[in-house]
Short mmCIF file of C-alpha atoms (C1' of nucleotides) in Angstrom, two decimals:
data_model
loop_
_atom_site.label_atom_id
_atom_site.label_comp_id
_atom_site.label_asym_id
_atom_site.label_seq_id
_atom_site.Cartn_x
_atom_site.Cartn_y
_atom_site.Cartn_z
CA MET Q 1 24.10 -56.10 25.12
CA ARG Q 2 23.20 -52.44 25.10
CA LEU Q 3 22.11 -50.89 21.82
CA ILE Q 4 22.03 -47.10 21.57
CA VAL Q 5 20.92 -45.37 18.39
CA ALA Q 6 22.01 -41.75 18.62
CA ARG Q 7 23.14 -38.68 16.76
CA CYS Q 8 26.73 -38.35 17.88
CA GLU Q 9 30.31 -37.35 17.13
CA VAL Q 10 33.18 -39.78 17.76
CA VAL Q 11 36.85 -39.00 18.29
CA TYR Q 12 39.46 -41.77 18.40
CA SER Q 13 42.99 -41.31 19.56
CA GLY Q 14 45.48 -44.10 19.97
CA ARG Q 15 47.43 -45.93 17.31
CA LEU Q 16 46.20 -43.17 15.04
CA ASN Q 17 43.87 -40.20 15.35
CA ALA Q 18 40.46 -40.17 13.69
CA VAL Q 19 37.22 -38.20 13.80
CA LEU Q 20 33.67 -39.17 12.89
CA PRO Q 21 31.57 -36.04 12.34
CA GLU Q 22 28.08 -35.76 13.81
CA ALA Q 23 25.59 -38.28 12.37
CA VAL Q 24 23.12 -40.95 13.48
CA ARG Q 25 24.86 -44.20 14.38
CA LEU Q 26 24.42 -47.42 16.34
CA LEU Q 27 26.48 -47.74 19.50
CA MET Q 28 26.90 -51.37 20.50
CA LEU Q 29 28.14 -52.23 23.98
CA LYS Q 30 28.81 -55.92 24.55
CA SER Q 31 29.01 -57.46 27.98
CA ASP Q 32 32.64 -58.47 27.32
CA GLY Q 33 33.61 -54.78 27.14
CA SER Q 34 33.60 -54.46 23.35
CA PHE Q 35 32.42 -51.13 22.02
CA LEU Q 36 31.37 -50.77 18.38
CA VAL Q 37 30.15 -47.78 16.36
CA HIS Q 38 28.21 -48.86 13.29
CA ALA Q 39 26.78 -46.73 10.50
CA ASP Q 40 23.95 -47.91 8.27
CA THR Q 41 26.47 -48.42 5.49
CA GLY Q 42 30.10 -49.45 5.34
CA GLY Q 43 29.64 -53.20 5.39
CA PHE Q 44 31.33 -55.56 7.77
CA LYS Q 45 33.48 -53.05 9.62
CA PRO Q 46 32.37 -50.73 12.36
CA GLN Q 47 33.25 -47.08 11.71
CA ASN Q 48 35.02 -47.11 15.02
CA TRP Q 49 35.49 -49.59 17.84
CA MET Q 50 37.45 -50.74 20.84
CA THR Q 51 38.20 -54.39 21.61
CA PRO Q 52 38.24 -55.70 25.23
CA VAL Q 53 39.47 -55.02 27.85
CA THR Q 54 37.97 -51.54 28.12
CA VAL Q 55 36.79 -49.11 30.78
CA ILE Q 56 33.59 -47.33 29.78
CA GLU Q 57 32.44 -44.12 31.50
CA PHE Q 58 29.05 -42.45 31.09
CA GLU Q 59 28.35 -38.79 31.71
CA GLY Q 60 24.77 -37.55 32.15
CA GLU Q 61 21.39 -39.32 32.32
CA PRO Q 62 20.45 -39.88 29.59
CA PRO Q 63 24.11 -40.11 28.53
CA GLU Q 64 25.56 -36.99 26.90
CA ARG Q 65 29.08 -38.28 26.66
CA ILE Q 66 30.69 -41.73 26.66
CA VAL Q 67 34.42 -42.30 27.06
CA VAL Q 68 35.94 -45.69 26.27
CA ARG Q 69 39.51 -46.29 27.43
CA LYS Q 70 41.99 -49.08 26.93
CA ARG Q 71 45.56 -49.64 27.94
CA ALA Q 72 47.67 -50.35 24.87
CA GLY Q 73 51.18 -50.90 26.13
CA LYS Q 74 52.75 -47.68 27.28
CA THR Q 75 50.09 -45.44 25.71
CA GLU Q 76 46.30 -45.32 25.99
CA ASP Q 77 43.64 -45.87 23.34
CA ARG Q 78 40.67 -43.60 23.79
CA LEU Q 79 37.25 -43.28 22.20
CA ASP Q 80 35.30 -40.12 22.95
CA ILE Q 81 31.60 -40.01 22.02
CA ARG Q 82 29.67 -36.75 22.24
CA ILE Q 83 25.95 -37.52 22.10
CA VAL Q 84 23.63 -34.92 20.58
CA GLN Q 85 20.36 -36.87 20.61
CA ILE Q 86 19.35 -40.36 21.68
CA LEU Q 87 16.80 -42.07 19.42
CA SER Q 88 16.79 -45.43 21.19
CA ASP Q 89 18.52 -47.05 24.13
CA VAL Q 90 17.73 -50.68 24.94
CA GLU Q 91 19.46 -53.49 26.81
CA HIS Q 92 19.10 -57.18 26.00
CA ASP Q 93 20.12 -60.15 28.10
CA MET Q 94 21.49 -62.63 25.59
CA GLY Q 95 22.92 -65.34 27.79
CA GLU Q 96 25.60 -67.58 26.35
CA ALA Q 97 26.08 -67.76 22.61
CA SER Q 98 27.83 -70.93 21.56
CA ALA Q 99 30.89 -70.51 19.44
CA LEU Q 100 31.18 -71.00 15.73
CA ALA Q 101 32.04 -74.46 14.46
CA LYS Q 102 34.14 -74.07 11.32
CA ASP Q 103 35.21 -76.50 8.65
CA GLY Q 104 37.31 -75.83 5.60
CA VAL Q 105 40.13 -73.72 7.00
CA GLU Q 106 43.80 -74.35 6.30
CA ARG Q 107 44.15 -76.79 9.17
CA ASP Q 108 41.43 -79.06 7.73
CA LEU Q 109 43.17 -79.03 4.37
CA GLN Q 110 46.48 -79.89 6.04
CA LEU Q 111 44.93 -82.81 7.94
CA GLU Q 112 43.32 -84.25 4.81
CA LEU Q 113 46.53 -83.95 2.80
CA ALA Q 114 48.53 -85.47 5.64
CA GLY Q 115 46.28 -88.51 5.34
CA ARG Q 116 46.44 -88.63 1.55
CA PRO Q 117 49.81 -87.19 0.45
CA GLU Q 118 49.71 -89.29 -2.72
CA VAL Q 119 47.32 -86.78 -4.29
CA LEU Q 120 50.28 -84.38 -4.32
CA GLY Q 121 52.33 -86.75 -6.39
CA GLU Q 122 52.44 -90.44 -7.15
CA GLY Q 123 54.25 -92.49 -4.55
CA LEU Q 124 54.49 -89.65 -2.06
CA HIS Q 125 54.27 -90.64 1.60
CA LEU Q 126 54.22 -88.59 4.78
CA VAL Q 127 57.24 -88.40 7.08
CA GLU Q 128 55.91 -85.76 9.47
CA ARG Q 129 53.33 -83.04 9.76
CA GLU Q 130 54.60 -79.67 11.08
CA TRP Q 131 58.20 -80.70 10.42
CA GLN Q 132 60.40 -78.26 12.32
CA THR Q 133 63.07 -76.08 10.77
CA ASP Q 134 64.97 -73.37 12.60
CA ILE Q 135 62.75 -70.72 11.01
CA GLY Q 136 59.42 -72.45 11.62
CA PRO Q 137 57.50 -75.61 10.74
CA VAL Q 138 56.99 -76.94 7.21
CA ASP Q 139 53.37 -78.07 6.82
CA LEU Q 140 54.24 -81.53 5.50
CA MET Q 141 57.56 -83.28 5.07
CA CYS Q 142 57.34 -86.25 2.70
CA ARG Q 143 59.47 -88.61 0.67
CA ASP Q 144 58.73 -89.80 -2.83
CA ARG Q 145 59.01 -93.39 -4.07
CA ASP Q 146 62.74 -92.89 -4.68
CA GLY Q 147 63.23 -91.77 -1.09
CA ALA Q 148 63.83 -88.15 -2.08
CA TRP Q 149 62.68 -85.47 0.34
CA VAL Q 150 59.68 -83.29 -0.52
CA ALA Q 151 58.60 -80.26 1.53
CA VAL Q 152 54.95 -79.20 1.18
CA GLU Q 153 53.55 -75.77 1.95
CA ILE Q 154 49.75 -75.61 2.24
CA LYS Q 155 47.50 -72.56 1.92
CA ARG Q 156 43.77 -72.21 1.44
CA ILE Q 157 44.63 -69.61 -1.18
CA ALA Q 158 48.27 -69.72 -2.24
CA THR Q 159 49.72 -66.37 -3.29
CA ILE Q 160 53.20 -65.13 -4.08
CA ASP Q 161 53.84 -64.96 -0.31
CA ALA Q 162 53.36 -68.71 -0.02
CA VAL Q 163 56.04 -69.21 -2.68
CA GLU Q 164 58.41 -66.97 -0.72
CA GLN Q 165 57.66 -68.91 2.46
CA LEU Q 166 58.31 -72.27 0.81
CA SER Q 167 61.50 -70.87 -0.75
CA ARG Q 168 62.76 -69.75 2.65
CA TYR Q 169 62.11 -73.17 4.15
CA LEU Q 170 63.86 -74.96 1.28
CA GLU Q 171 66.81 -72.59 1.59
CA ARG Q 172 67.28 -73.80 5.16
CA ILE Q 173 66.36 -77.44 4.62
CA GLN Q 174 68.79 -77.87 1.74
CA THR Q 175 71.68 -76.97 4.04
CA LEU Q 176 70.90 -80.03 6.19
CA PRO Q 177 72.84 -83.29 5.75
CA GLY Q 178 71.31 -85.50 3.08
CA MET Q 179 68.58 -83.01 2.21
CA ALA Q 180 70.36 -80.87 -0.38
CA ALA Q 181 68.05 -82.25 -3.08
CA CYS Q 182 64.83 -81.60 -1.15
CA ARG Q 183 62.02 -80.59 -3.54
CA GLY Q 184 59.16 -78.20 -2.79
CA ILE Q 185 55.45 -78.46 -3.51
CA LEU Q 186 52.95 -75.64 -3.04
CA ALA Q 187 49.41 -76.88 -2.41
CA GLY Q 188 46.22 -74.86 -2.15
CA GLN Q 189 42.50 -74.92 -2.81
CA ARG Q 190 43.49 -72.14 -5.14
CA VAL Q 191 46.94 -71.23 -6.45
CA VAL Q 192 46.84 -67.76 -8.02
CA ARG Q 193 48.48 -67.31 -11.42
CA GLN Q 194 51.43 -65.22 -10.28
CA ALA Q 195 52.20 -67.75 -7.56
CA ARG Q 196 52.22 -70.48 -10.22
CA THR Q 197 54.61 -68.50 -12.38
CA LEU Q 198 57.00 -67.65 -9.56
CA ALA Q 199 56.89 -71.22 -8.24
CA GLU Q 200 57.72 -72.65 -11.66
CA SER Q 201 60.53 -70.16 -12.21
CA ARG Q 202 62.06 -71.37 -8.96
CA GLY Q 203 61.69 -75.02 -9.79
CA LEU Q 204 58.86 -75.57 -7.32
CA SER Q 205 55.80 -77.67 -8.08
CA TRP Q 206 52.29 -76.49 -7.33
CA VAL Q 207 48.97 -78.28 -7.16
CA GLU Q 208 45.36 -77.27 -6.60
CA VAL Q 209 43.42 -79.60 -4.34
CA ASP Q 210 39.72 -79.65 -3.53
CA LEU Q 211 38.70 -80.44 0.03
CA ALA Q 212 35.34 -81.91 -0.98
CA SER Q 213 36.95 -84.21 -3.53
CA LEU Q 214 39.59 -85.25 -1.03
CA ARG Q 215 36.87 -86.37 1.34
CA GLY Q 216 34.13 -87.55 -0.97
CA GLU Q 217 35.94 -89.29 -3.79
CA ARG Q 218 38.37 -91.48 -1.94
CA GLU Q 219 38.09 -94.62 -4.03
CA PRO Q 220 39.37 -93.26 -7.36
CA GLU Q 221 42.45 -91.78 -5.70
CA LEU Q 222 43.27 -95.02 -3.92
CA THR Q 223 44.05 -96.61 -7.25
CA LEU Q 224 47.32 -94.75 -7.17
CA PHE Q 225 48.56 -97.20 -4.59
CA SER Q 226 48.36 -99.97 -7.11
CA GLY Q 227 50.37 -98.04 -9.70
CA MET X 1 19.13 -50.19 9.72
CA ARG X 2 17.05 -53.09 10.99
CA LEU X 3 17.97 -54.59 14.35
CA ILE X 4 16.51 -57.97 15.25
CA VAL X 5 17.25 -59.59 18.58
CA ALA X 6 16.24 -63.23 18.34
CA ARG X 7 16.89 -66.78 19.46
CA CYS X 8 18.17 -68.38 16.29
CA GLU X 9 20.40 -70.92 14.61
CA VAL X 10 22.72 -69.87 11.78
CA VAL X 11 24.25 -72.02 9.07
CA TYR X 12 26.91 -70.66 6.72
CA SER X 13 28.06 -72.37 3.59
CA GLY X 14 30.46 -70.87 1.12
CA ARG X 15 34.21 -70.52 1.37
CA LEU X 16 33.84 -72.87 4.32
CA ASN X 17 30.99 -74.44 6.23
CA ALA X 18 30.04 -73.29 9.71
CA VAL X 19 27.18 -73.68 12.17
CA LEU X 20 26.05 -71.47 15.03
CA PRO X 21 23.86 -73.45 17.42
CA GLU X 22 20.64 -71.99 18.79
CA ALA X 23 21.17 -68.93 21.00
CA VAL X 24 20.06 -65.31 21.41
CA ARG X 25 21.86 -63.01 18.98
CA LEU X 26 21.62 -59.62 17.32
CA LEU X 27 20.86 -59.66 13.60
CA MET X 28 21.94 -56.43 11.95
CA LEU X 29 20.70 -55.56 8.48
CA LYS X 30 22.30 -52.48 6.95
CA SER X 31 20.74 -50.55 4.10
CA ASP X 32 23.78 -51.32 1.94
CA GLY X 33 22.94 -55.03 2.05
CA SER X 34 25.36 -56.00 4.81
CA PHE X 35 24.13 -58.70 7.17
CA LEU X 36 25.83 -59.23 10.54
CA VAL X 37 25.19 -61.71 13.34
CA HIS X 38 26.57 -60.46 16.65
CA ALA X 39 26.69 -62.26 20.00
CA ASP X 40 26.99 -60.41 23.31
CA THR X 41 30.62 -61.52 23.48
CA GLY X 42 33.33 -62.11 20.93
CA GLY X 43 34.57 -58.56 20.57
CA PHE X 44 35.00 -56.78 17.29
CA LYS X 45 33.98 -59.58 14.97
CA PRO X 46 30.47 -60.73 14.14
CA GLN X 47 29.92 -64.44 14.69
CA ASN X 48 28.76 -64.60 11.13
CA TRP X 49 28.14 -62.12 8.35
CA MET X 50 27.77 -61.38 4.68
CA THR X 51 29.22 -58.34 2.94
CA PRO X 52 27.37 -56.53 0.10
CA VAL X 53 26.05 -57.24 -2.50
CA THR X 54 23.50 -59.64 -1.02
CA VAL X 55 19.98 -60.86 -1.67
CA ILE X 56 17.98 -61.26 1.55
CA GLU X 57 14.80 -63.31 1.69
CA PHE X 58 12.33 -63.42 4.58
CA GLU X 59 9.93 -66.28 5.27
CA GLY X 60 6.97 -65.79 7.60
CA GLU X 61 5.55 -62.78 9.43
CA PRO X 62 7.07 -62.33 11.90
CA PRO X 63 10.09 -63.87 10.15
CA GLU X 64 10.78 -67.54 10.90
CA ARG X 65 13.60 -67.92 8.45
CA ILE X 66 16.00 -65.54 6.74
CA VAL X 67 18.22 -66.54 3.84
CA VAL X 68 21.09 -64.30 2.75
CA ARG X 69 22.70 -65.08 -0.60
CA LYS X 70 25.69 -63.76 -2.45
CA ARG X 71 27.41 -64.59 -5.69
CA ALA X 72 31.07 -65.42 -5.01
CA GLY X 73 32.61 -66.25 -8.36
CA LYS X 74 31.35 -69.56 -9.68
CA THR X 75 29.88 -70.67 -6.35
CA GLU X 76 27.33 -69.12 -3.99
CA ASP X 77 27.78 -67.92 -0.41
CA ARG X 78 24.75 -68.58 1.72
CA LEU X 79 23.63 -67.72 5.21
CA ASP X 80 20.63 -69.57 6.58
CA ILE X 81 18.99 -68.26 9.75
CA ARG X 82 16.29 -70.30 11.49
CA ILE X 83 14.49 -68.06 13.98
CA VAL X 84 13.01 -69.66 17.08
CA GLN X 85 11.85 -66.54 18.93
CA ILE X 86 11.97 -62.83 18.20
CA LEU X 87 12.69 -60.62 21.22
CA SER X 88 12.89 -57.30 19.38
CA ASP X 89 12.62 -56.07 15.81
CA VAL X 90 13.12 -52.37 15.11
CA GLU X 91 14.08 -50.28 12.11
CA HIS X 92 15.99 -46.98 12.27
CA ASP X 93 16.42 -44.40 9.55
CA MET X 94 19.99 -43.23 10.00
CA GLY X 95 20.55 -41.04 6.96
CA GLU X 96 24.08 -40.47 5.78
CA ALA X 97 26.98 -41.09 8.11
CA SER X 98 30.11 -39.24 7.10
CA ALA X 99 33.27 -41.22 6.65
CA LEU X 100 36.14 -41.55 9.03
CA ALA X 101 39.01 -39.05 8.75
CA LYS X 102 42.24 -40.85 9.66
CA ASP X 103 45.76 -39.78 10.40
CA GLY X 104 48.72 -41.97 11.21
CA VAL X 105 48.53 -44.71 8.59
CA GLU X 106 51.44 -45.86 6.42
CA ARG X 107 50.87 -43.11 3.85
CA ASP X 108 51.30 -40.40 6.51
CA LEU X 109 54.56 -42.00 7.63
CA GLN X 110 55.75 -42.11 4.04
CA LEU X 111 54.94 -38.42 3.51
CA GLU X 112 56.78 -37.37 6.67
CA LEU X 113 59.85 -39.44 5.80
CA ALA X 114 59.80 -38.11 2.24
CA GLY X 115 60.11 -34.65 3.75
CA ARG X 116 62.80 -35.63 6.22
CA PRO X 117 64.83 -38.51 4.73
CA GLU X 118 67.88 -37.48 6.76
CA VAL X 119 66.39 -39.21 9.82
CA LEU X 120 66.99 -42.48 7.95
CA GLY X 121 70.68 -41.74 7.66
CA GLU X 122 72.93 -38.72 7.73
CA GLY X 123 73.21 -36.91 4.43
CA LEU X 124 70.35 -38.82 2.82
CA HIS X 125 68.22 -36.85 0.39
CA LEU X 126 65.11 -37.77 -1.55
CA VAL X 127 65.21 -38.46 -5.28
CA GLU X 128 61.63 -39.61 -5.69
CA ARG X 129 58.67 -40.95 -3.75
CA GLU X 130 56.94 -44.03 -5.24
CA TRP X 131 59.94 -44.66 -7.48
CA GLN X 132 58.78 -47.14 -10.14
CA THR X 133 60.37 -50.51 -10.77
CA ASP X 134 58.99 -53.10 -13.15
CA ILE X 135 57.55 -55.04 -10.22
CA GLY X 136 56.02 -52.07 -8.37
CA PRO X 137 56.94 -48.80 -6.68
CA VAL X 138 59.65 -48.39 -4.06
CA ASP X 139 58.35 -46.12 -1.29
CA LEU X 140 61.34 -43.78 -1.35
CA MET X 141 64.37 -43.65 -3.62
CA CYS X 142 67.22 -41.60 -2.13
CA ARG X 143 70.90 -40.89 -2.51
CA ASP X 144 73.40 -40.55 0.30
CA ARG X 145 76.07 -37.85 0.59
CA ASP X 146 78.38 -39.90 -1.64
CA GLY X 147 75.74 -40.07 -4.34
CA ALA X 148 75.07 -43.77 -3.74
CA TRP X 149 71.50 -45.01 -4.30
CA VAL X 150 69.35 -46.00 -1.33
CA ALA X 151 65.93 -47.67 -1.65
CA VAL X 152 63.58 -47.30 1.35
CA GLU X 153 60.65 -49.58 2.17
CA ILE X 154 58.19 -48.15 4.73
CA LYS X 155 55.67 -50.03 6.87
CA ARG X 156 53.72 -49.02 9.94
CA ILE X 157 54.76 -52.37 11.36
CA ALA X 158 57.59 -53.97 9.42
CA THR X 159 57.55 -57.78 9.37
CA ILE X 160 59.50 -60.41 7.51
CA ASP X 161 57.27 -59.78 4.50
CA ALA X 162 58.57 -56.22 4.28
CA VAL X 163 62.12 -57.58 4.10
CA GLU X 164 61.10 -59.91 1.27
CA GLN X 165 59.46 -57.03 -0.55
CA LEU X 166 62.52 -54.80 -0.21
CA SER X 167 64.76 -57.68 -1.29
CA ARG X 168 62.68 -58.22 -4.42
CA TYR X 169 62.90 -54.53 -5.30
CA LEU X 170 66.66 -54.42 -4.76
CA GLU X 171 67.11 -57.53 -6.89
CA ARG X 172 65.51 -55.66 -9.77
CA ILE X 173 67.04 -52.25 -9.10
CA GLN X 174 70.57 -53.60 -8.93
CA THR X 175 70.28 -54.87 -12.50
CA LEU X 176 69.80 -51.28 -13.71
CA PRO X 177 72.74 -49.27 -15.12
CA GLY X 178 74.67 -47.47 -12.39
CA MET X 179 72.53 -48.87 -9.59
CA ALA X 180 74.31 -52.16 -8.89
CA ALA X 181 75.42 -50.84 -5.50
CA CYS X 182 71.96 -49.63 -4.42
CA ARG X 183 71.47 -50.13 -0.67
CA GLY X 184 68.20 -50.89 1.11
CA ILE X 185 66.67 -49.46 4.26
CA LEU X 186 63.60 -50.85 6.03
CA ALA X 187 61.72 -48.21 8.03
CA GLY X 188 58.76 -48.66 10.35
CA GLN X 189 57.11 -47.39 13.49
CA ARG X 190 57.93 -50.89 14.63
CA VAL X 191 60.36 -53.41 13.12
CA VAL X 192 59.73 -56.88 14.55
CA ARG X 193 62.69 -59.00 15.61
CA GLN X 194 62.60 -61.57 12.80
CA ALA X 195 62.48 -58.74 10.27
CA ARG X 196 65.56 -57.19 11.90
CA THR X 197 67.41 -60.49 11.80
CA LEU X 198 66.51 -61.31 8.21
CA ALA X 199 67.27 -57.75 7.09
CA GLU X 200 70.70 -57.80 8.71
CA SER X 201 71.50 -61.22 7.28
CA ARG X 202 70.78 -59.81 3.83
CA GLY X 203 72.84 -56.69 4.36
CA LEU X 204 69.82 -54.40 4.65
CA SER X 205 69.55 -51.60 7.21
CA TRP X 206 66.47 -51.08 9.34
CA VAL X 207 65.29 -48.18 11.45
CA GLU X 208 62.36 -47.50 13.76
CA VAL X 209 60.83 -44.05 13.40
CA ASP X 210 58.18 -42.29 15.47
CA LEU X 211 55.57 -40.22 13.65
CA ALA X 212 54.98 -37.86 16.57
CA SER X 213 58.70 -37.17 16.97
CA LEU X 214 59.04 -36.65 13.22
CA ARG X 215 56.41 -33.96 13.38
CA GLY X 216 57.04 -32.41 16.74
CA GLU X 217 60.80 -32.21 16.96
CA ARG X 218 61.70 -30.61 13.68
CA GLU X 219 64.28 -28.09 14.85
CA PRO X 220 66.86 -30.47 16.36
CA GLU X 221 66.87 -32.62 13.21
CA LEU X 222 67.39 -29.63 10.95
CA THR X 223 70.88 -29.20 12.34
CA LEU X 224 71.86 -32.18 10.20
CA PHE X 225 71.64 -29.96 7.18
CA SER X 226 74.55 -27.94 8.44
CA GLY X 227 76.72 -31.00 8.85
"C1'" DT R 1 37.67 -59.42 -12.56
"C1'" DC R 2 41.94 -60.57 -10.77
"C1'" DG R 3 45.86 -59.64 -7.89
"C1'" DT R 4 48.33 -56.86 -4.40
"C1'" DT R 5 48.68 -54.32 -0.30
"C1'" DC R 6 47.15 -52.17 3.94
"C1'" DA R 7 44.59 -52.46 8.40
"C1'" DT R 8 43.40 -48.75 14.85
"C1'" DT R 9 43.52 -55.24 11.10
"C1'" DT R 10 41.42 -59.09 14.84
"C1'" DC R 11 42.23 -63.47 16.59
"C1'" DG R 12 44.52 -67.36 18.28
"C1'" DA R 13 48.40 -70.24 19.40
"C1'" DA R 14 52.96 -70.97 20.82
"C1'" DG R 15 57.35 -69.71 23.02
"C1'" DC D 1 54.26 -61.26 28.05
"C1'" DT D 2 55.60 -60.94 23.01
"C1'" DT D 3 55.78 -62.94 18.44
"C1'" DC D 4 53.92 -64.94 14.55
"C1'" DG D 5 50.77 -66.46 11.04
"C1'" DA D 6 45.76 -67.25 9.53
"C1'" DA D 7 41.38 -65.04 8.38
"C1'" DG D 8 34.85 -66.81 5.29
"C1'" DT D 9 40.05 -61.80 6.72
"C1'" DG D 10 37.65 -56.79 4.65
"C1'" DA D 11 38.53 -52.86 1.85
"C1'" DA D 12 41.01 -49.92 -1.40
"C1'" DC D 13 43.48 -49.57 -5.48
"C1'" DG D 14 45.47 -50.72 -9.88
"C1'" DA D 15 45.99 -53.50 -14.13
#
DNA sequence: TCGTTCATTTCGAAG
DNA sequence: CTTCGAAGTGAACGA
């Protein structure tokens, strides 16, 4: 990784056009071809950047100009850096950095609920995970104790969009033989208020579930089986 | 901005839990409180990070452990860095970096189309930009040559969500006196296939427009006025 | 603060 | 290759 701290001006042209006026910034060149321009403020996001695969050209020694190019379909993305003054220019060999191991994303929630659908409603049991419709897969397809179909849409944070998505699925599902009465449940670690309101107005159920509780407090939930 | 290159292990706990095993990484501390962990690969995204406002604690000199904390509602986000070996640790005073000046985002497209609504359909003329409904503003409200109402939803890239949004608006608009026949047009630099299909199935029009053409080729379009 | 929308989203998976 | 949906999305804006 090459780290250049320099007073520079940056011009981007591609999906849009943008200019960064002259100021001191960090230029970060990763070995995978990534190019990032960071200011000392502005949080998470670089002020400008180019994702791999790129071609990077240097002019001058020390560099006075850097051009980063990338093919983007029929057009070309281009980053043009005019360097006024270099304050630091170092290279570090970082070797391999192991990837991030995540836990708690939507998939984990879906897997837990697939194994414990009864927390979504008494007597509920799983028919299939990723149940296919002609417009995409429903997260969980279940039946309740009366044998009635129940489609479940799962989000980490369920917004109004999740309600729309579940509505679209139900629209299709209910045209299928024997599934006209299919119900819908929206499940999330959080279900925002407007999503609750819209869901209720459409006759959909919603439920907030906690991943930690799902995993840690198994025994209390299991009592439902005896109900 | 403080740049630390170090062999370290990173543990994140907050909205989810994640671990980065021991490896050489760049730790970036911005003066606004941002904390970013970058590997030499992985493109645009830091492997781990925390956005402002944060509290950063150092243990040891040179640092052996860094803890970054942040209040996130009722819980706490936390980044725990165990440093094995420091390869570099420098601080740069960067002063103020001016913000990015952009052109070509959705707002620019909306402004151009507001000035040239006839490209969306012959004889179309603008009534109002950001026309208010009780569930939010329609991007453009127009009338065609017959005086019929036309609501326009604009996206840089129009997906199925844009169709849902336009549908919701029309649902409301068509309840208003004299607007029961209001049509809908979906406009975007790109309109993805599923959006086209869903739009057509709901009786909505869609059109792809090019910002450069809108701006560059004004004269040919103007002939429509004489039609 | 909450909720919505946009983003040069990026990223990843699936067709 | 495109298409589609998730993201610790982030960030801006409005109620």
